[in-house]
Amino acid sequence: MIEPLLNWLDETTGWRKLKATLLDRKIPKGVNWSNTLGSLLLFCFGVQAITGMLLAMHYSASPDHAYQSVQYLGSQVPMGAFLRGLHHWTASAMVVLAVLHLMRVFFSGAFKYPRQMTWFTGVALLLVVIGLGFTGYLLPWDQKAYWATTVGSKIASITPVIGPWVGKILKGGDTLGAVTLARFYSIHVLVLPALFVSLVLVHLFLIVWHGIAAPPERMKQEPSGDWKAGVDRRYHDLKEKGVPFFPDIVFKDMMAVLLLFAVLAALAYFKGAGLEDMADPTATDYNPRPEWYFLFLFQFLKYIPGKLEAVATSVLPGLAITVLFLLPFLDRGARRHPLDRKSWTGLGLAALGGVVFLTVQGLRSPDVNVEIPKNPEVVQGKRLFAELRCASCHSIDGKGGVVGPTLDNAGSRRGKDWIEEHFRNPQAMTPGSKMPNFKLLDTEVEALTAYILSLEGGAYSADAPKLFEDQCMSCHMINGKGDDSGPDLSLEGKTREQGWIEIYIREPEKIYPDSAMPGYAKDLTQPQIEDLARYLAAQRGTKGSVTRVAGAKPAKAAKKGKAALGPKGEGSD
Amino acid sequence: MSTVPPNKDPEPANLLDRQVDRREFLKLAIFGAGSLLAACFGGAGLTYFLSPAFKQKQDAWVDLGPVGDIPQAGPVKMDYIQRQADGWTTVEGRSSAWVLREDLNVTVFNPHCTHLGCAYRWDDKREAFLCPCHSGVFDKKGNVISGPPPRPLDRYQAKIEEGRLYILPGEKAS
């Protein structure tokens, strides 16, 4: 029944011969688990291709939507966060596996006759993998993406002679922006994958053509005469005694793949891919760090004086890649065992040690800037504020229109609920208001309200001014009250946000290592520190904002002995 | 009481006793591992890809203004701008609806023909909705007069609150 069908398929495709060539081929004995690395890489590429196709369904390659689309993908699409996590971790795994694969081939001399071309395509594949990593992490358009790419393209542009052109071509212009993102996206999803597939096909063909290299054997000295025929004969003998590719080798590959997938899936599920704040070209409090696999280069640059920058960024890496490429021409002959090629083995180990050392140093090096957690709602609100052109009528910090009221202290003046209702229906809250009804979505109302409240760091309790009096006034003053041995804090809210102040009160040395101020982590509770930070963030010199407390008048709240945390929506004027 | 038979069967009939061939075992393991992988990865991928099919559409009531302002002579086309989430963006989409008002009795029609979705218009002379695509004709209550439309015009849910008309586009009136 099935036999005629199989025969017909064989007639039309020749699959039996193909199967014999691919699956029944013999593999020399002694091929061990380290030989599964190539299969693992192939599997990883498959995972990247499939997850990549799926991720692209919810991605928009433009700076005004890229970040939002990645956010949407991670929060609104079932399995979106998991698949993005898988893509992220598999990318890292590919770099690790590619380097391990290269090391195995390097140390076992498997790149030697007759497999030089396999080596060339392999090194090219490694470069493609690195290129995929570099172009891939710009795509979410978060802070990491933006700043790592800024540094990366700057590095490209200080290459001697051709640098300025390389930089421009990479970015698609002079600045990092919409053109860069579209360009990187095209390179990431079209150019490099096409290159990868072409190279892999050649690489795989060569592997089947030459057969998998047998484990290296010691050779006392370099054979003379027609040593290539000797190598061929020896390989033929080993292969005869070998095991079939299917199922013996495939079994090992499959088990390794299963283990790898379990690890990657666990990382994707439990750790995910992470998304930092949206790219902000004006940010000065961010610590740009590349993906960890570029960290050794990043760290290396710290030791290089500025004048020699190009040596470190392009000359040395260029030299390393050239040596790697030309290895089969440099390390020739029949002797493959690492102990028979001591100088190359030593060089390889030294390079590996250097990369590991620099990576560890890079991971250990402390961040210059303190990370200040941002409220994503506030960030979104700020963006909406600009998008809806609210500043045409309202001012913040003295900037903006005068048609509507200034918003610096709207939070304490009106309270959260009032502001939310006002956004939904301005005329209902303020009859005769000229403010248009934007018909905002609920999420937009919440974000805008969070932003308005954040302008003074949110509402503080009645205890906050008292706390300030007890704890801070011996050094600081607000509006002329207090001591002037420390900085005057009357306008603190104009220059610092609540998150910064909060960290500073808790651990001043984290922000200024030689700060004279003592930390209050022990003396105050975390809610007290937050309250105090909100109070200080409200010090903006705006008329009336200094003594106002959300929800209730300070004296009243204090009398009742109740801290009125959280606004109640009673406008106090 | 059963006794042990004196002569054991030389060939065990139980197939489980037979040693599984090593090659067979490897093949089975490869197939098993492959299936497990395909199930996990494929499951996640398919859930992701097919998820739009299970997504609930979230509609919001649209304010079409005071009911009193709507003319009563015949159906009127009312345009509105609805701010709505569209994937990861927010758009101010322009849409319209046909509104038929008889005092406080308001019927709101989906502006697309029930045949293949073309936009129809009201013809005052013929007192009918005319579809330009395949000549579908509806009366002012939305009933099919002639042509290929399979059912009367679809209606939107509508409500009047404090004298203003609100509609829920995308949902048929129940």
XYZ file of C-alpha atoms in Angstrom:
747
model
C 0.000 0.000 0.000
C 2.581 2.540 1.143
C 5.445 1.026 -0.821
C 4.259 2.224 -4.271
C 3.861 5.739 -2.874
C 7.420 5.683 -1.466
C 8.701 4.354 -4.789
C 6.946 7.109 -6.643
C 8.438 9.702 -4.266
C 11.875 8.183 -4.823
C 11.439 8.321 -8.581
C 10.433 11.963 -8.446
C 12.787 13.223 -5.708
C 15.538 10.651 -5.234
C 15.008 10.772 -1.493
C 16.443 7.301 -0.815
C 19.836 8.291 -2.086
C 19.557 11.593 -0.259
C 18.653 9.808 2.959
C 21.597 7.451 2.582
C 23.949 10.398 2.047
C 22.616 12.519 4.868
C 21.399 10.122 7.539
C 23.184 6.815 7.046
C 26.622 8.359 6.597
C 29.227 7.091 9.043
C 30.727 9.379 11.654
C 34.212 8.564 13.034
C 34.293 7.068 16.513
C 35.158 9.361 19.398
C 32.996 12.226 18.205
C 31.692 13.469 21.534
C 29.181 15.854 23.086
C 31.225 18.924 22.110
C 30.264 18.055 18.539
C 26.646 18.896 19.298
C 27.515 22.620 19.373
C 26.953 23.063 15.649
C 23.557 21.371 15.800
C 22.633 23.527 18.785
C 23.478 26.629 16.765
C 21.345 25.439 13.895
C 18.489 24.820 16.315
C 18.956 28.298 17.802
C 18.745 29.838 14.368
C 15.489 27.983 13.799
C 14.125 29.331 17.081
C 15.235 32.850 16.148
C 13.664 32.596 12.714
C 10.300 31.435 14.051
C 10.151 33.748 17.094
C 11.413 36.578 14.906
C 8.644 36.100 12.359
C 6.091 36.106 15.164
C 7.543 39.160 16.912
C 7.534 41.096 13.642
C 3.740 40.748 13.610
C 3.540 43.151 16.529
C 6.390 45.475 15.740
C 6.533 48.895 14.183
C 9.976 50.035 13.049
C 9.567 53.737 13.700
C 10.779 55.713 16.706
C 7.325 56.983 17.624
C 5.807 53.515 17.779
C 8.593 50.965 18.201
C 8.690 51.165 21.989
C 4.902 51.122 22.321
C 4.617 48.146 19.998
C 7.129 46.169 22.051
C 5.250 47.135 25.209
C 1.993 46.018 23.604
C 3.553 42.766 22.458
C 4.762 42.038 25.980
C 1.588 42.973 27.825
C -1.371 42.449 25.472
C -0.482 39.513 23.254
C -0.799 36.010 24.721
C 2.659 34.392 24.889
C 4.168 37.637 23.566
C 6.406 38.161 26.591
C 7.522 34.530 26.502
C 8.379 34.551 22.802
C 10.248 37.839 23.102
C 12.105 36.404 26.091
C 12.945 33.315 24.065
C 14.228 35.452 21.178
C 16.327 37.508 23.594
C 17.902 34.603 25.449
C 18.424 32.506 22.326
C 20.339 35.445 20.843
C 22.701 35.382 23.813
C 22.933 31.595 23.616
C 23.871 31.818 19.943
C 26.811 34.083 20.685
C 28.030 31.779 23.467
C 27.548 28.625 21.410
C 29.171 30.146 18.328
C 32.250 31.084 20.349
C 32.379 27.627 21.976
C 31.950 25.995 18.560
C 34.783 28.091 17.174
C 36.979 27.222 20.153
C 36.384 23.506 19.690
C 37.354 23.745 16.045
C 40.323 25.971 16.872
C 41.795 23.835 19.641
C 41.181 20.515 17.871
C 42.686 21.836 14.618
C 39.544 20.793 12.760
C 39.929 23.779 10.408
C 42.978 22.165 8.758
C 43.103 20.329 5.442
C 40.613 19.647 3.877
C 38.184 21.765 5.926
C 39.565 25.289 5.411
C 36.500 26.485 3.512
C 34.228 25.210 6.290
C 36.261 27.407 8.650
C 35.918 30.513 6.465
C 32.145 30.154 6.263
C 32.090 29.469 9.995
C 33.933 32.682 10.878
C 31.642 34.592 8.507
C 28.658 33.052 10.300
C 30.038 34.202 13.651
C 30.258 37.750 12.305
C 26.673 37.513 11.039
C 25.536 36.352 14.496
C 27.279 39.337 16.079
C 25.706 41.619 13.475
C 22.280 40.191 14.274
C 22.888 40.924 17.943
C 24.007 44.482 17.279
C 21.112 45.344 14.953
C 18.619 43.460 17.122
C 18.928 45.358 20.307
C 18.192 48.750 18.780
C 14.732 47.565 17.799
C 12.874 47.964 21.147
C 13.937 51.630 21.107
C 14.464 51.767 24.835
C 17.322 53.507 26.624
C 19.656 50.534 26.286
C 18.892 50.286 22.586
C 19.427 53.950 21.920
C 22.613 54.460 23.898
C 24.306 51.190 23.021
C 23.724 51.943 19.352
C 24.933 55.503 19.808
C 28.192 54.148 21.201
C 28.352 51.368 18.600
C 27.942 53.652 15.629
C 30.359 56.168 17.141
C 32.915 53.374 17.339
C 32.318 52.602 13.683
C 32.729 56.249 12.746
C 36.179 56.625 14.336
C 37.616 53.869 12.152
C 40.647 55.417 10.423
C 40.059 56.841 6.934
C 36.660 55.292 6.117
C 35.103 55.901 9.551
C 32.929 58.946 8.852
C 31.322 57.215 5.877
C 30.832 53.954 7.755
C 29.117 55.832 10.562
C 26.784 57.638 8.191
C 25.964 54.535 6.192
C 25.227 52.624 9.377
C 22.907 55.306 10.721
C 21.453 56.265 7.372
C 22.450 59.866 8.071
C 24.070 62.005 10.700
C 21.804 61.248 13.604
C 20.318 58.199 15.182
C 16.618 58.275 14.323
C 13.814 57.002 12.150
C 16.056 56.130 9.207
C 18.487 54.278 11.476
C 15.731 52.205 13.012
C 14.196 51.215 9.664
C 17.673 50.441 8.318
C 18.595 48.291 11.302
C 15.252 46.523 11.088
C 15.773 45.659 7.430
C 19.314 44.471 8.105
C 18.164 42.469 11.116
C 15.211 40.690 9.529
C 16.126 40.535 5.841
C 19.789 41.115 5.010
C 21.529 39.169 7.765
C 19.103 36.212 7.902
C 19.447 35.806 4.125
C 23.214 35.903 4.493
C 23.052 33.490 7.404
C 20.958 30.952 5.501
C 23.236 31.105 2.443
C 26.351 30.653 4.541
C 24.807 27.871 6.610
C 23.863 25.949 3.466
C 27.460 26.086 2.253
C 28.745 25.283 5.748
C 26.445 22.244 6.063
C 27.183 21.038 2.557
C 30.897 21.135 3.329
C 30.368 19.249 6.588
C 28.588 16.431 4.765
C 31.067 16.561 1.879
C 34.199 16.260 4.030
C 32.629 14.391 6.918
C 32.872 15.472 10.523
C 36.524 15.788 11.594
C 37.768 12.898 13.696
C 39.187 13.677 17.150
C 42.801 14.927 16.797
C 45.593 12.437 17.257
C 49.103 13.117 18.529
C 51.803 13.273 15.828
C 55.446 13.364 16.920
C 56.467 15.414 13.938
C 55.074 16.993 10.834
C 54.767 14.253 8.171
C 56.669 14.844 4.954
C 55.883 14.062 1.351
C 52.313 13.558 0.272
C 50.846 13.966 3.753
C 47.412 14.915 2.433
C 46.921 11.389 1.057
C 47.904 10.072 4.494
C 45.331 12.280 6.205
C 42.660 11.108 3.780
C 43.550 7.419 4.313
C 43.483 7.747 8.092
C 40.116 9.507 7.990
C 38.710 6.847 5.694
C 39.758 4.113 8.161
C 38.283 5.935 11.148
C 35.051 6.546 9.308
C 34.715 2.868 8.402
C 34.817 1.974 12.070
C 32.417 4.765 12.959
C 28.754 4.950 13.895
C 25.828 5.975 11.670
C 24.779 9.631 11.841
C 21.204 8.532 12.345
C 20.248 7.613 14.969
C 23.456 7.619 17.047
C 24.664 11.173 16.479
C 21.207 12.639 15.995
C 20.254 11.210 19.385
C 23.062 13.121 21.099
C 22.138 16.285 19.190
C 18.513 15.905 20.120
C 19.212 15.436 23.809
C 21.477 18.481 23.833
C 18.818 20.503 21.991
C 16.167 19.459 24.493
C 18.345 20.502 27.421
C 19.197 23.829 25.803
C 15.553 24.547 25.032
C 14.560 23.779 28.614
C 17.138 26.282 29.888
C 16.158 28.961 27.368
C 12.437 28.486 27.968
C 12.986 28.766 31.729
C 14.991 31.979 31.284
C 12.367 33.371 28.911
C 9.544 32.509 31.269
C 11.091 33.590 34.557
C 13.373 36.431 33.501
C 11.871 37.602 30.221
C 13.553 40.110 27.972
C 13.144 43.308 29.951
C 12.317 46.700 28.556
C 13.869 49.851 29.914
C 12.447 53.351 29.682
C 11.772 54.649 26.201
C 14.808 56.037 24.366
C 15.479 59.572 25.536
C 18.246 61.462 23.723
C 18.217 64.128 26.459
C 18.790 61.727 29.348
C 21.937 62.325 31.358
C 21.286 59.921 34.206
C 21.513 56.728 32.176
C 24.362 54.190 32.268
C 24.812 52.924 28.711
C 25.943 49.322 28.670
C 26.152 47.036 25.645
C 24.829 43.494 25.690
C 27.092 41.422 27.897
C 28.787 39.723 24.947
C 30.178 43.052 23.775
C 31.148 44.034 27.304
C 34.795 42.965 26.910
C 35.255 45.492 24.108
C 33.428 48.130 26.139
C 35.682 47.466 29.138
C 38.808 47.401 26.966
C 38.115 50.989 25.882
C 38.404 52.148 29.488
C 42.107 51.249 29.480
C 42.914 52.953 26.210
C 43.902 56.613 26.075
C 41.666 58.735 23.857
C 44.376 59.342 21.258
C 44.639 55.618 20.585
C 40.882 55.095 20.542
C 40.802 53.967 16.917
C 43.483 51.366 17.656
C 41.271 49.756 20.246
C 37.964 50.119 18.434
C 38.881 49.150 14.906
C 42.545 48.273 14.395
C 42.816 45.575 17.063
C 39.387 43.988 16.512
C 40.017 44.179 12.769
C 43.363 42.470 13.229
C 41.831 39.789 15.450
C 39.119 39.043 12.896
C 41.679 38.945 10.074
C 43.891 36.496 11.976
C 40.846 34.391 12.770
C 39.831 34.352 9.110
C 43.289 33.539 7.812
C 44.006 30.918 10.467
C 44.076 27.969 8.023
C 46.861 29.791 6.105
C 48.798 30.663 9.237
C 48.533 27.370 11.113
C 49.209 24.818 8.362
C 50.303 21.201 8.157
C 48.837 17.906 9.257
C 49.352 18.175 13.030
C 46.026 18.907 14.684
C 46.400 17.976 18.333
C 46.496 21.061 20.635
C 49.664 19.779 22.292
C 51.362 19.521 18.911
C 50.547 23.188 18.203
C 51.575 24.667 21.523
C 52.054 28.256 20.389
C 48.614 28.448 18.735
C 46.982 26.737 21.680
C 48.708 29.232 23.976
C 47.593 32.174 21.863
C 44.028 30.888 21.842
C 43.987 30.410 25.597
C 45.479 33.880 26.145
C 42.850 35.512 23.929
C 40.096 33.580 25.665
C 41.479 34.503 29.086
C 41.649 38.153 28.083
C 38.047 38.218 26.887
C 36.797 36.447 30.030
C 38.836 38.775 32.257
C 37.545 41.928 30.547
C 33.960 40.655 30.619
C 34.184 39.951 34.358
C 35.776 43.364 34.945
C 33.026 44.976 32.901
C 30.304 43.191 34.841
C 31.895 44.221 38.111
C 32.559 47.852 37.307
C 30.155 50.107 39.190
C 27.670 52.327 37.403
C 28.449 56.022 37.366
C 24.829 57.114 37.577
C 22.353 55.970 40.170
C 19.368 54.253 38.712
C 16.273 56.225 39.524
C 13.137 54.201 39.089
C 10.618 55.948 36.868
C 6.897 55.528 36.938
C 5.938 54.309 33.443
C 2.539 56.018 33.766
C 4.240 59.347 34.355
C 6.484 58.795 31.344
C 3.477 58.002 29.171
C 1.600 61.002 30.575
C 4.470 63.294 29.755
C 4.483 62.025 26.199
C 0.720 62.522 25.872
C 1.065 66.018 27.295
C 3.385 66.849 24.417
C 1.354 64.924 21.829
C -1.918 66.668 22.713
C -0.124 70.021 22.800
C -1.351 70.819 26.294
C 1.437 73.381 26.616
C -0.370 75.639 24.140
C -2.666 76.652 26.987
C -1.026 75.437 30.205
C 2.346 76.177 31.680
C 4.682 74.010 33.696
C 7.713 75.607 35.280
C 6.828 78.873 33.598
C 6.930 77.321 30.119
C 3.748 77.139 28.090
C 0.569 79.067 27.401
C -1.422 81.314 29.694
C -4.961 80.518 28.508
C -5.420 77.784 31.097
C -4.141 77.630 34.673
C -0.562 76.715 35.429
C -0.210 73.032 36.285
C 2.783 73.025 38.622
C 0.657 72.655 41.700
C -2.582 71.388 40.202
C -2.035 68.090 42.008
C -2.231 69.526 45.494
C -4.779 72.141 44.472
C -7.307 69.711 43.029
C -6.441 66.158 43.931
C -6.336 63.012 41.861
C -10.052 62.276 41.467
C -10.910 65.819 40.440
C -8.152 65.881 37.847
C -9.260 62.535 36.401
C -12.867 63.673 36.127
C -11.751 66.945 34.643
C -9.871 65.130 31.895
C -12.962 63.049 31.132
C -15.362 65.952 31.081
C -13.851 69.419 31.603
C -17.148 71.330 31.446
C -18.793 69.144 34.076
C -16.045 69.931 36.577
C -15.512 73.552 35.612
C -18.640 74.967 33.973
C -17.716 77.231 31.107
C -14.210 75.809 30.852
C -12.611 76.410 27.462
C -10.695 73.160 27.655
C -11.684 70.805 24.823
C -12.950 67.346 25.673
C -10.299 65.122 24.125
C -12.417 61.988 24.668
C -9.369 60.390 26.203
C -9.159 56.683 26.777
C -9.134 55.527 30.407
C -5.474 54.600 30.244
C -4.669 58.042 28.854
C -6.598 59.798 31.637
C -4.682 57.768 34.217
C -1.334 58.511 32.606
C -1.974 62.244 32.292
C -3.196 62.441 35.890
C -0.108 60.569 37.087
C 2.036 63.072 35.199
C 0.267 66.111 36.655
C 0.549 64.652 40.160
C 4.225 63.889 39.573
C 5.009 67.527 38.898
C 5.333 67.975 42.614
C 6.274 64.387 43.238
C 2.687 63.575 44.165
C 0.818 64.498 47.301
C 2.670 64.463 50.598
C 1.166 64.010 54.014
C 0.822 66.570 56.796
C 3.674 64.849 58.591
C 6.185 65.664 55.879
C 6.791 69.339 56.809
C 7.135 68.313 60.449
C 9.603 65.588 59.494
C 11.578 68.176 57.610
C 11.564 70.452 60.634
C 12.773 67.680 62.955
C 15.299 65.971 60.714
C 16.559 68.402 58.114
C 16.286 71.974 59.333
C 19.488 71.799 61.332
C 21.308 71.991 57.986
C 18.784 72.963 55.272
C 16.318 75.777 54.866
C 13.085 76.220 52.945
C 11.821 79.755 52.348
C 14.211 81.251 54.850
C 13.385 78.839 57.675
C 16.195 76.560 58.815
C 19.968 76.522 58.741
C 22.171 77.372 55.784
C 25.068 74.973 56.394
C 23.568 72.679 53.760
C 22.006 73.723 50.426
C 18.806 75.802 50.455
C 15.989 73.505 49.332
C 13.317 76.124 48.576
C 13.464 75.316 44.838
C 14.495 71.671 45.104
C 11.522 70.457 43.057
C 12.593 72.524 40.072
C 15.821 70.626 39.536
C 15.296 67.189 41.034
C 12.549 64.667 40.825
C 11.085 62.733 43.675
C 12.864 59.477 42.842
C 16.251 61.186 42.963
C 15.507 62.919 46.263
C 14.262 59.682 47.754
C 17.511 57.860 46.948
C 19.539 60.802 48.187
C 17.808 60.920 51.574
C 18.222 57.189 51.994
C 21.785 56.758 50.726
C 23.456 60.074 49.809
C 26.799 58.397 49.107
C 25.180 56.430 46.298
C 24.760 59.665 44.359
C 27.647 61.765 45.678
C 30.282 59.479 47.222
C 31.778 62.331 49.283
C 28.495 63.861 50.388
C 28.555 65.376 53.872
C 24.949 64.397 54.491
C 24.243 61.326 56.628
C 21.974 58.631 55.196
C 18.534 58.251 56.761
C 17.922 54.607 55.910
C 18.024 53.734 59.623
C 16.405 56.793 61.180
C 13.385 57.012 58.907
C 11.031 54.384 57.550
C 10.694 53.917 53.807
C 7.198 55.543 53.700
C 8.578 58.500 55.664
C 11.459 58.907 53.222
C 9.048 58.776 50.283
C 6.779 61.295 51.969
C 9.682 63.633 52.633
C 10.862 63.243 49.040
C 7.410 64.195 47.753
C 7.418 67.214 50.046
C 10.807 68.351 48.773
C 9.830 67.708 45.159
C 6.906 70.056 45.746
C 9.277 72.904 46.618
C 9.186 74.680 43.296
C 8.805 78.254 44.401
C 5.274 78.194 43.000
C 2.961 80.455 44.868
C 0.919 78.502 47.323
C 2.523 75.156 46.764
C 4.771 75.236 49.766
C 2.279 74.743 52.526
C -0.383 72.858 50.676
C -1.150 69.319 51.566
C -3.281 67.107 49.415
C -6.802 66.390 50.492
C -6.872 68.383 53.680
C -5.413 71.495 55.173
C -2.251 70.675 57.087
C -3.415 72.054 60.407
C -6.653 70.098 60.269
C -4.990 66.856 59.389
C -2.400 67.359 62.060
C -5.034 68.083 64.675
C -6.871 64.906 63.839
C -3.544 63.162 64.119
C -4.187 61.594 60.734
C -1.773 61.683 57.889
C -3.808 62.542 54.855
C -1.888 60.419 52.407
C -3.431 60.395 48.986
C -5.529 63.225 47.689
C -9.231 63.249 48.364
C -10.220 65.387 45.476
C -11.363 68.378 47.467
C -10.163 71.462 45.738
C -8.902 73.769 48.386
C -9.689 76.910 46.481
C -3.278 -24.106 45.279
C -1.382 -23.567 42.135
C 1.878 -25.209 41.545
C 4.761 -24.061 39.483
C 4.614 -25.836 36.164
C 7.505 -28.195 35.807
C 8.437 -27.070 32.314
C 8.673 -23.324 31.670
C 7.725 -22.114 28.255
C 11.039 -21.739 26.426
C 9.838 -18.680 24.461
C 8.294 -15.979 26.701
C 5.060 -14.886 25.146
C 5.236 -11.538 26.928
C 6.541 -8.985 24.478
C 7.663 -6.668 27.295
C 10.340 -9.146 28.207
C 11.979 -8.685 24.867
C 14.945 -6.366 24.948
C 14.282 -3.225 22.990
C 16.776 -2.946 20.232
C 19.258 -0.082 20.877
C 18.682 1.445 17.490
C 14.933 1.356 18.033
C 15.353 3.007 21.419
C 17.434 5.851 19.974
C 14.883 6.433 17.232
C 12.079 6.457 19.770
C 13.960 8.923 21.973
C 14.646 11.224 19.013
C 11.023 11.116 17.987
C 9.850 11.682 21.569
C 12.181 14.617 22.179
C 11.227 16.141 18.840
C 7.534 15.852 19.641
C 8.017 17.404 23.076
C 9.906 20.329 21.559
C 7.347 20.819 18.834
C 4.526 20.719 21.371
C 6.090 23.319 23.712
C 7.400 25.680 21.088
C 4.527 25.137 18.669
C 1.993 25.596 21.449
C 3.420 28.947 22.434
C 3.790 30.063 18.824
C 0.278 29.029 17.835
C -1.266 30.655 20.911
C 0.465 33.858 19.905
C -0.443 33.640 16.229
C -4.059 32.619 16.741
C -4.728 34.961 19.676
C -6.578 37.609 17.618
C -9.359 35.075 17.084
C -10.092 35.053 20.813
C -9.661 38.730 21.462
C -12.700 40.586 22.788
C -13.391 43.772 20.943
C -13.668 46.659 23.318
C -16.119 49.251 22.142
C -16.839 52.525 23.767
C -20.019 54.568 23.661
C -19.762 57.489 21.285
C -21.482 60.784 22.034
C -23.375 62.024 18.960
C -24.664 65.190 20.624
C -28.105 66.416 21.730
C -30.948 64.292 20.346
C -33.027 67.417 19.761
C -30.572 68.629 17.128
C -31.124 65.608 14.883
C -33.582 66.377 12.037
C -36.655 64.176 11.808
C -37.477 64.443 8.118
C -35.558 61.316 7.159
C -32.405 59.379 7.963
C -29.305 61.543 8.420
C -25.687 60.572 8.151
C -23.786 61.598 11.250
C -20.002 61.697 11.214
C -18.032 61.371 14.386
C -14.458 61.136 15.469
C -13.714 58.416 17.918
C -10.483 58.325 19.853
C -9.642 54.683 20.217
C -6.800 52.332 20.873
C -5.592 50.673 17.673
C -3.039 48.077 18.678
C -0.180 50.011 20.230
C -1.351 53.334 18.854
C -4.240 55.636 19.584
C -6.070 56.926 16.583
C -8.774 59.476 16.119
C -10.695 57.448 13.608
C -13.382 59.101 11.491
C -16.547 57.054 11.209
C -20.195 57.636 10.458
C -23.607 56.177 11.153
C -27.082 56.683 9.674
C -29.525 57.934 12.278
C -33.311 57.798 11.907
C -35.141 59.851 14.534
C -38.833 59.850 15.268
C -39.191 61.974 18.398
C -37.256 60.121 21.061
C -37.277 56.922 19.086
C -33.863 56.655 17.514
C -32.571 53.947 15.190
C -28.904 53.917 14.285
C -27.678 51.949 11.264
C -24.235 50.575 10.588
C -23.222 52.538 7.464
C -22.190 49.431 5.521
C -24.482 47.428 3.282
C -25.188 43.945 4.648
C -24.309 42.425 1.292
C -20.567 43.076 0.906
C -19.947 46.118 3.036
C -20.161 49.021 0.586
C -21.183 52.438 1.906
C -24.801 53.160 0.966
C -26.623 56.516 0.860
C -30.129 57.828 1.430
C -32.088 58.909 -1.627
C -34.761 61.478 -0.778
C -36.756 61.073 -4.005
C -36.985 57.297 -3.837
C -37.196 57.332 -0.024
C -34.727 54.457 0.152
C -31.155 53.573 1.000
C -29.279 52.761 -2.208
C -26.135 50.701 -2.311
C -23.848 51.621 -5.251
C -22.150 48.265 -5.535
C -24.742 45.621 -6.412
C -27.906 47.729 -6.385
C -29.158 46.727 -2.970
C -32.147 48.836 -1.872
C -33.418 49.238 1.730
C -36.391 51.156 3.098
C -35.934 53.721 5.854
C -36.410 51.064 8.543
C -33.515 49.181 6.977
C -35.577 46.369 5.450
C -34.426 44.969 2.120
C -36.632 46.118 -0.768
C -34.651 44.614 -3.601
C -31.233 43.408 -4.630
C -28.825 40.824 -3.145
C -28.494 41.938 0.557
C -29.156 38.869 2.742
C -30.638 40.765 5.713
C -31.857 44.175 6.832
C -29.317 46.885 7.660
C -27.348 46.214 10.851
C -28.161 48.471 13.773
C -25.900 49.917 16.425
C -26.912 49.923 20.067
C -28.117 53.381 21.004
C -29.136 55.092 24.214
C -30.245 58.552 25.255
C -28.819 60.006 28.441
C -29.541 63.533 29.632
C -30.853 64.385 26.193
C -27.744 63.240 24.350
C -27.513 60.350 21.937
C -24.848 57.712 22.532
C -24.133 54.830 20.191
C -22.033 51.716 20.472
C -20.523 51.137 17.031
C -19.554 47.640 16.036
C -22.252 45.885 18.042
C -25.571 44.886 16.616
C -28.563 46.079 18.597
C -29.963 43.261 20.637
